[in-house]
mmCIF file of C-alpha atoms in Angstrom:
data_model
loop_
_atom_site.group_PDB
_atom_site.id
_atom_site.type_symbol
_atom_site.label_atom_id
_atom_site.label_comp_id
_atom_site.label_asym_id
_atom_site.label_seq_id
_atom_site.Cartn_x
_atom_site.Cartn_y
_atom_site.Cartn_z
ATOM 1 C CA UNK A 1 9.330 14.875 -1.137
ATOM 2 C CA UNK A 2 9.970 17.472 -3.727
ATOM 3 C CA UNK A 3 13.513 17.607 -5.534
ATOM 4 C CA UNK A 4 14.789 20.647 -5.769
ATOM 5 C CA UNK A 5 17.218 21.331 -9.214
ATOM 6 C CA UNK A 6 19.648 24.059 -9.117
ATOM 7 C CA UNK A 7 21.582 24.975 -12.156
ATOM 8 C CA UNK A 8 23.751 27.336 -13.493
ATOM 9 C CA UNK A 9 22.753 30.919 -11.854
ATOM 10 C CA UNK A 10 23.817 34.609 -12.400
ATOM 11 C CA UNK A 11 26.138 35.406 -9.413
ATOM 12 C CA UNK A 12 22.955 37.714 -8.378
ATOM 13 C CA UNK A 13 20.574 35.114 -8.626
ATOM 14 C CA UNK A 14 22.869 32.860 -6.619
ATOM 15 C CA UNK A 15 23.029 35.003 -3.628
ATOM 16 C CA UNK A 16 19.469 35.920 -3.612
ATOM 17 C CA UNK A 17 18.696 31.943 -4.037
ATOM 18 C CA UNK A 18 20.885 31.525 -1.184
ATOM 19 C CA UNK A 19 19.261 34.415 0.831
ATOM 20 C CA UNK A 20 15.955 33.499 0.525
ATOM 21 C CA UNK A 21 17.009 30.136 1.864
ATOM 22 C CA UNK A 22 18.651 30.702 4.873
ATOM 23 C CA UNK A 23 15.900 33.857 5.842
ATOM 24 C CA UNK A 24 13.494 30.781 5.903
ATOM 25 C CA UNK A 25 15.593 28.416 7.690
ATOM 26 C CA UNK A 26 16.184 31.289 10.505
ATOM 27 C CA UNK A 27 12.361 31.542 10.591
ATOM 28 C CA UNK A 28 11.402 27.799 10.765
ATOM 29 C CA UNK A 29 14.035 27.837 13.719
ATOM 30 C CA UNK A 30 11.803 30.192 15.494
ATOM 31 C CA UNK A 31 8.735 28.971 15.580
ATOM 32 C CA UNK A 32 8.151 26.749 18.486
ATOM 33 C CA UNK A 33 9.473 22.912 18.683
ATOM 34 C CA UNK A 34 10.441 23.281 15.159
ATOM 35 C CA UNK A 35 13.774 21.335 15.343
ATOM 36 C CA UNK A 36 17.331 22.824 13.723
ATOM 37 C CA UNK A 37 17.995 22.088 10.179
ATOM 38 C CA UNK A 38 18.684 18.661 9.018
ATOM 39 C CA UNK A 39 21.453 17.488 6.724
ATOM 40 C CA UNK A 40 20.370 16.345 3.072
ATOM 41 C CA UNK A 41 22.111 14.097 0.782
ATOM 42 C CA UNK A 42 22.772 15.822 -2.559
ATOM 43 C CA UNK A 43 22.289 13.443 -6.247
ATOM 44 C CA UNK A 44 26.155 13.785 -6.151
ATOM 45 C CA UNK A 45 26.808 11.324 -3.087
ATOM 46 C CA UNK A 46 27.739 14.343 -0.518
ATOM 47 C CA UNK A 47 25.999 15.010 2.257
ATOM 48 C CA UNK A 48 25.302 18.881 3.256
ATOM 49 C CA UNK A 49 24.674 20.586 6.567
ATOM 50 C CA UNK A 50 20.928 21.454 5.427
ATOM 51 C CA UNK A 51 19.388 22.527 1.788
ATOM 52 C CA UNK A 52 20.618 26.127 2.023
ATOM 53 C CA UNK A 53 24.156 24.172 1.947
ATOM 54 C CA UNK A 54 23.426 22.324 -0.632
ATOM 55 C CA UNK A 55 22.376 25.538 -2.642
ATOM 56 C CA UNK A 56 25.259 27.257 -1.930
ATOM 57 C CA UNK A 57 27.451 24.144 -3.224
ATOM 58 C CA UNK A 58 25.428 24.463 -6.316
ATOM 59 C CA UNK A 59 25.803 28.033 -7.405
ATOM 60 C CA UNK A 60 29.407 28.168 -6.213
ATOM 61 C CA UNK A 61 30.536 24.739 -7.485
ATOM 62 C CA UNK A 62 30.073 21.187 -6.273
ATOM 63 C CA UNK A 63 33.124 19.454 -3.867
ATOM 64 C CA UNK A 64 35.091 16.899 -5.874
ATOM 65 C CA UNK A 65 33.874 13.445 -6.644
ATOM 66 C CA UNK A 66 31.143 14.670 -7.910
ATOM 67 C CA UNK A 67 28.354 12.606 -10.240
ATOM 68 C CA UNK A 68 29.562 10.427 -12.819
ATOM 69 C CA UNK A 69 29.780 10.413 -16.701
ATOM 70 C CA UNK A 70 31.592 13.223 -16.850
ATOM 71 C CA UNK A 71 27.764 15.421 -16.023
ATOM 72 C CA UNK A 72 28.458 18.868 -14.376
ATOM 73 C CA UNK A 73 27.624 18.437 -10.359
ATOM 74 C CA UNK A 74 26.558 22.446 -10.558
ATOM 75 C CA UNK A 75 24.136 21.361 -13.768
ATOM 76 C CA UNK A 76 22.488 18.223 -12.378
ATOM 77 C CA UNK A 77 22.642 18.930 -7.826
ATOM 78 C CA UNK A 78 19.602 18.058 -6.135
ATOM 79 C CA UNK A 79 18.663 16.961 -3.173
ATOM 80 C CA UNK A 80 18.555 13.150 -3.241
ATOM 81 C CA UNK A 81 16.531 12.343 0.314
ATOM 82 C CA UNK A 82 16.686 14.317 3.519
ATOM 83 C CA UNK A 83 19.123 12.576 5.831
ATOM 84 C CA UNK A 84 23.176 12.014 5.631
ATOM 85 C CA UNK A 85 23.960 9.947 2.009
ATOM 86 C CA UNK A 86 25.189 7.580 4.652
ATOM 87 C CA UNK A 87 22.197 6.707 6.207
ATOM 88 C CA UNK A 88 19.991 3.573 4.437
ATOM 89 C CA UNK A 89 16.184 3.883 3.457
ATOM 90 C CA UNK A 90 14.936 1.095 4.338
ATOM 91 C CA UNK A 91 11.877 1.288 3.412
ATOM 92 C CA UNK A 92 12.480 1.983 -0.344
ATOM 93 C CA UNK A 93 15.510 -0.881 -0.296
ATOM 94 C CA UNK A 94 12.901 -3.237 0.743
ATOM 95 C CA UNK A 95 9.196 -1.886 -0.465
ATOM 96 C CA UNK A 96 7.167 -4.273 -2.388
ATOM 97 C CA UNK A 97 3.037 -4.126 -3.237
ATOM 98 C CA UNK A 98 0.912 -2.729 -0.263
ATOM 99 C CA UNK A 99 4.153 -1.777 1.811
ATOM 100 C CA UNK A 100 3.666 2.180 3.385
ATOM 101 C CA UNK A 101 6.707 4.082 3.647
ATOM 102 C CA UNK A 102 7.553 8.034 4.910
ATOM 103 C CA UNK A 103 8.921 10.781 2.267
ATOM 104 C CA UNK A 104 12.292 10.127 3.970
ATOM 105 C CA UNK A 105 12.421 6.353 3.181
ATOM 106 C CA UNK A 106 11.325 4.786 6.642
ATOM 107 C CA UNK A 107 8.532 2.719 7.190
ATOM 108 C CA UNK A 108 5.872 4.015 8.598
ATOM 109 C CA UNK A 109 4.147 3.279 11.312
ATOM 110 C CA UNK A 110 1.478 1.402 10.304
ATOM 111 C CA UNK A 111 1.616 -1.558 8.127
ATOM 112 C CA UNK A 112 -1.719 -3.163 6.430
ATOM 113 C CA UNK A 113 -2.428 -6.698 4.760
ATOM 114 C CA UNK A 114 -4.685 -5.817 2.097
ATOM 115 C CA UNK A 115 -5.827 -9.146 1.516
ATOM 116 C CA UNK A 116 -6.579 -10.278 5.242
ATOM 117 C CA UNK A 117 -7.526 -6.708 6.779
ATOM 118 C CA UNK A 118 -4.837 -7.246 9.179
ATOM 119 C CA UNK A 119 -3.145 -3.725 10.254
ATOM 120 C CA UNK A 120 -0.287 -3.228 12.398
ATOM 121 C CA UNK A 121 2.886 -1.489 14.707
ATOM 122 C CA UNK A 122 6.458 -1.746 13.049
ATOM 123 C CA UNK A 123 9.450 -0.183 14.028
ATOM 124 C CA UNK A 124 11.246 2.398 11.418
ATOM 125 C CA UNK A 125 13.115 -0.234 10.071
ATOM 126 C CA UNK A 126 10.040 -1.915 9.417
ATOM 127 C CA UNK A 127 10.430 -4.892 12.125
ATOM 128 C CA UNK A 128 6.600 -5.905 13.633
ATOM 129 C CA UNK A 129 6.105 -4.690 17.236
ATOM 130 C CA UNK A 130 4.635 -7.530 19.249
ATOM 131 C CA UNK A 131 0.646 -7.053 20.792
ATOM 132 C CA UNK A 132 0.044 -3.906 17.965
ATOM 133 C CA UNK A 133 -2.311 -6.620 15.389
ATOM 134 C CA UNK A 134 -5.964 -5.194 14.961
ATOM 135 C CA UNK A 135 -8.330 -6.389 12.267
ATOM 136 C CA UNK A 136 -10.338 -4.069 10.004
ATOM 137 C CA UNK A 137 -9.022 -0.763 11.819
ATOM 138 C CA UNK A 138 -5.755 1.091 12.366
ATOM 139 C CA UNK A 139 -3.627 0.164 16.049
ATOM 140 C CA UNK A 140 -2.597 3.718 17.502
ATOM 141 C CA UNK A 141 1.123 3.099 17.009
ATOM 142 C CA UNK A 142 2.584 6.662 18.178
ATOM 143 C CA UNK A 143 5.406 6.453 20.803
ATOM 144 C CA UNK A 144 4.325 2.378 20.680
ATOM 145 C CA UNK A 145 6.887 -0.104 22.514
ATOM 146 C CA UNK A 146 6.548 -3.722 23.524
ATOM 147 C CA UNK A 147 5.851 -4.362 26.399
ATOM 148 C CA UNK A 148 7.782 -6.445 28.812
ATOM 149 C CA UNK A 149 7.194 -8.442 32.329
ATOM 150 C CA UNK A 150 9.608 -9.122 34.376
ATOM 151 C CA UNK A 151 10.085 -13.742 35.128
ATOM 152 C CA UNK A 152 8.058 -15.728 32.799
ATOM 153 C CA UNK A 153 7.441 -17.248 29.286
ATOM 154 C CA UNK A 154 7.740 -13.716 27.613
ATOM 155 C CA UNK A 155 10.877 -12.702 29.320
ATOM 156 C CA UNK A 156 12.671 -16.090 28.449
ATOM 157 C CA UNK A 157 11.351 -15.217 24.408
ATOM 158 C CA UNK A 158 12.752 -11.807 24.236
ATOM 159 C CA UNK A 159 16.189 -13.812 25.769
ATOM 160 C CA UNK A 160 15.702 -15.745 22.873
ATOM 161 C CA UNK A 161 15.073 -13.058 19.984
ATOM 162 C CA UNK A 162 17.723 -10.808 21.397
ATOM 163 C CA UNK A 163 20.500 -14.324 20.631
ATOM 164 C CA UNK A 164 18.675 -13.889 17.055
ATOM 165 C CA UNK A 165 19.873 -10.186 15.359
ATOM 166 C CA UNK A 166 18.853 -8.620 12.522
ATOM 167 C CA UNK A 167 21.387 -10.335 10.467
ATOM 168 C CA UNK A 168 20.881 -13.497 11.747
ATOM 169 C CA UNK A 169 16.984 -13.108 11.170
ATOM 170 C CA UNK A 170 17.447 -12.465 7.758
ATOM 171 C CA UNK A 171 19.362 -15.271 6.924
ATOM 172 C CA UNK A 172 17.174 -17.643 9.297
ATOM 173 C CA UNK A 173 14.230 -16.189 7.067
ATOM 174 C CA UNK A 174 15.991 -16.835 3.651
ATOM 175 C CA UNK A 175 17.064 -20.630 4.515
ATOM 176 C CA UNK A 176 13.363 -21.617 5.438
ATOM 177 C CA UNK A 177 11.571 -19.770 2.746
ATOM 178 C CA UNK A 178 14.118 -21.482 0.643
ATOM 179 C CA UNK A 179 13.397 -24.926 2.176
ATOM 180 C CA UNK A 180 9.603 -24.606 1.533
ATOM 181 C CA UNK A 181 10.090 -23.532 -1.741
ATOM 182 C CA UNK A 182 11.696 -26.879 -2.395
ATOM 183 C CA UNK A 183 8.464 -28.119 -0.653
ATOM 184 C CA UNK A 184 6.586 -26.366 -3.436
ATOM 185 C CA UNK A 185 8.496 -27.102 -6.543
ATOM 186 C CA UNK A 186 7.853 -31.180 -5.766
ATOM 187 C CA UNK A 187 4.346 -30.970 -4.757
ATOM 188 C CA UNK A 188 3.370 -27.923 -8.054
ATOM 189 C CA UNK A 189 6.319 -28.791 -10.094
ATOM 190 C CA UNK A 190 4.654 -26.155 -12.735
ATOM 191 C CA UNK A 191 3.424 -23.657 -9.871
ATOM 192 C CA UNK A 192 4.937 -19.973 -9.861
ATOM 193 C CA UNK A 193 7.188 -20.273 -6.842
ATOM 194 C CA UNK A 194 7.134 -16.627 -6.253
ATOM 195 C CA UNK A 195 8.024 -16.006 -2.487
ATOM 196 C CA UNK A 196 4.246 -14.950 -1.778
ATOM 197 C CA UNK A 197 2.945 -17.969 -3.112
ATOM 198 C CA UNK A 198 5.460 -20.687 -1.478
ATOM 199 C CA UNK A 199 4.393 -19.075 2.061
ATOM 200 C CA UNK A 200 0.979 -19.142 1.288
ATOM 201 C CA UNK A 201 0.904 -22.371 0.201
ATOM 202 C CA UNK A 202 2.862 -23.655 3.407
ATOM 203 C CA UNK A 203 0.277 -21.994 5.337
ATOM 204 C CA UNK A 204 -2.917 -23.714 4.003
ATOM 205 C CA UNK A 205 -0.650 -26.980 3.700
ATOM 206 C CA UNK A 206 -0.368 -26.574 7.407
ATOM 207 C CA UNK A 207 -3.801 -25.220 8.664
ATOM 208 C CA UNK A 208 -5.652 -28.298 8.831
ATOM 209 C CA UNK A 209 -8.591 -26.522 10.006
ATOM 210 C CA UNK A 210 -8.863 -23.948 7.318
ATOM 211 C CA UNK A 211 -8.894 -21.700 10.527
ATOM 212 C CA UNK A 212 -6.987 -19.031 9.378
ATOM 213 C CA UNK A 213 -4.533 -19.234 12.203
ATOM 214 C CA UNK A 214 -1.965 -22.188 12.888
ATOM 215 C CA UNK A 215 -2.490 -23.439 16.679
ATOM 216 C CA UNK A 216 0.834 -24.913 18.109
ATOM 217 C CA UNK A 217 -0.347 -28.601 16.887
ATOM 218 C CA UNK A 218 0.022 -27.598 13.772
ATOM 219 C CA UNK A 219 2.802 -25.879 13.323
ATOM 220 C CA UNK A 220 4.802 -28.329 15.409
ATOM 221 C CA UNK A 221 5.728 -29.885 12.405
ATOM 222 C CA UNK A 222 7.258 -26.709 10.627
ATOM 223 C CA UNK A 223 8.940 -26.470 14.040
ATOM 224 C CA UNK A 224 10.498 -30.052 13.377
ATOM 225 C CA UNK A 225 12.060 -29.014 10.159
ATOM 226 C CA UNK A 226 13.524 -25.372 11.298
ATOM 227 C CA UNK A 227 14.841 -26.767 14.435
ATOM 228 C CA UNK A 228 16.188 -29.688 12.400
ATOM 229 C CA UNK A 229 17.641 -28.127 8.831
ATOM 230 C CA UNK A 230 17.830 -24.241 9.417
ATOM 231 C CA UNK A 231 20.299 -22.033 10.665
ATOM 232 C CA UNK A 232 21.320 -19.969 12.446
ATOM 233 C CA UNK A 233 20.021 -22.064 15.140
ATOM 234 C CA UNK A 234 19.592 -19.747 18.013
ATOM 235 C CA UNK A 235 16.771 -18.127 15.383
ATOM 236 C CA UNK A 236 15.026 -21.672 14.750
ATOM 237 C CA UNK A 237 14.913 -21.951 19.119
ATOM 238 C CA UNK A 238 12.715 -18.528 18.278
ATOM 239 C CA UNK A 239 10.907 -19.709 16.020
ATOM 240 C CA UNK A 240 7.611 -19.571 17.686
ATOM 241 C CA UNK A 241 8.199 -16.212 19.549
ATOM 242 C CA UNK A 242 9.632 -14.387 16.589
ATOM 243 C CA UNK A 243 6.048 -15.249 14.609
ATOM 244 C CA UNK A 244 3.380 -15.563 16.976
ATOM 245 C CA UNK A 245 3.514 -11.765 17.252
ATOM 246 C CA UNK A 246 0.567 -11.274 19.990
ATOM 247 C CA UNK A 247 1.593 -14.320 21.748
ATOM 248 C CA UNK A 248 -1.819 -15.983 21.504
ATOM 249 C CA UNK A 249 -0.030 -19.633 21.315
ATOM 250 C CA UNK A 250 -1.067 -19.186 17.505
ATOM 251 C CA UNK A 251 0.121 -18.125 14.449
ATOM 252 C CA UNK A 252 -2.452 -15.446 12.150
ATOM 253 C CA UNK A 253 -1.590 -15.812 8.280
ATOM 254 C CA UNK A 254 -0.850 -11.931 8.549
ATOM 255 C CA UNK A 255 1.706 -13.104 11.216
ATOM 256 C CA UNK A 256 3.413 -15.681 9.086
ATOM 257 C CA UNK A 257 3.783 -13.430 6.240
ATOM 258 C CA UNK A 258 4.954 -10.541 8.495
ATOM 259 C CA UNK A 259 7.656 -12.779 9.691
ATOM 260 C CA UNK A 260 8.746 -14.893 6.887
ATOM 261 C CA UNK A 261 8.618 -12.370 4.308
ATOM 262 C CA UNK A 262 11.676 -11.379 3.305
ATOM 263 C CA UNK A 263 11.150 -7.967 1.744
ATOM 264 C CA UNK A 264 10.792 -7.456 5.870
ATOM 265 C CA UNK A 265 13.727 -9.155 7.209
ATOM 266 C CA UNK A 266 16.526 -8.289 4.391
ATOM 267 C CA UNK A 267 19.216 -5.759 5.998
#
């Protein structure tokens, strides 16, 4: 997304600036599901109606509270991100390597594992959409949900993951990544416990097979531990649903990272 810098103008230049700006708003309204302006967050921490506010602000002088240091608002206003100041990007908070996000700081809509090949759905706070996983190609995401069925195994897991928020998730994610990198540190007391390497080293440790996927044998044990040492608890009862993300009774390693990382989890 391009910033836009306004700084001190002639009054003439001002009101052409501001002109200019609001004869192309009026025209983008016309045209045909083109939706009404959006607000924008200016650099100073307010949040204006739409950009041809925040030029106005800028020629005629910035509200109060405006950036710090002592810097002119009129010198240095810009627009920050589209959206309300307000409202998080949480794509940005949270990006790390090989993580997509939108211009206006959500994530988009499809998510790929470089290393594995492993692409898919996520919502636009970046959570993994159940039944979306495709290998070596691109899931069609658009207007995606998760599907649901009414009695059953699947309707007694999303009973489950809706007792486990967001905020419980996240802290259910940082206990257990915390408990296998104890794990780690014993068993490579030199090793870089970095929080990709602790989960995939508890992932080999714990596919026997060298499959590539964790059947429900083998992860009973790491089932042991969260049912056993983490918390919250209503997220360790979820365990199993909140990972096996396809609900093939197994666990992909794309799966396990998509859950336990926590780039993915934190609020």
């Amino acid at each position: 997304m391009n910033n836009y810098f306004y700084g001190l103008f002639p009054a003439q230049d001002c009101r052409a600036r501001i002109e200019q700006c609001e004869a192309r708003q009026a025209q983008m309204r016309g045209r045909a599901n083109r939706p009404r302006a959006r607000p924008v967050c200016g650099t100073n921490g307010q949040t204006y109606a739409s950009r041809c506010h925040l030029v106005r602000a800028a020629c005629q002088g910035a509200p109060k509270g405006g950036l710090k240091g002592g810097a002119s608002p009129r010198r240095q206003l810009k627009v920050k991100h589209r959206g309300r100041c307000r409202e998080r990007q949480p794509c940005r908070a949270r990006s790390s390597e090989g993580t997509a996000c939108l211009p206006d700081g959500r994530f988009a809509p499809v998510q790929c594992h470089p290393g594995t090949g492993y692409c898919w759905c996520v919502t636009p706070n970046g959570r993994p959409i159940p039944n979306t996983t495709r290998r070596n190609r691109r899931p069609k995401c658009k207007a995606r949900r998760p599907k649901t069925r009414r009695g059953g195994t699947e309707v007694r897991g999303r009973k489950m993951m809706k007792e486990c928020s967001r905020v419980d998730r996240s802290a259910f994610v940082t206990n257990l990544v915390r408990i296998f990198s104890t794990d780690y540190q014993k068993e490579v007391p030199d090793g870089e416990a970095s929080e990709e390497t602790v989960l995939d080293w508890k992932f080999g440790q714990l596919d026997r097979d060298r499959s590539g996927f964790l059947s429900r044998d083998e992860y009973a044990e790491v089932r042991r531990v969260v049912r056993r040492v983490a918390r919250p608890r209503r997220c360790a009862r979820a365990f199993a649903k909140l990972c096996d993300l396809d609900r093939d009774l197994r666990i992909a390693r794309h799966e396990w990272t998509a859950c336990l990382a926590l780039h993915l989890n934190r609020e």
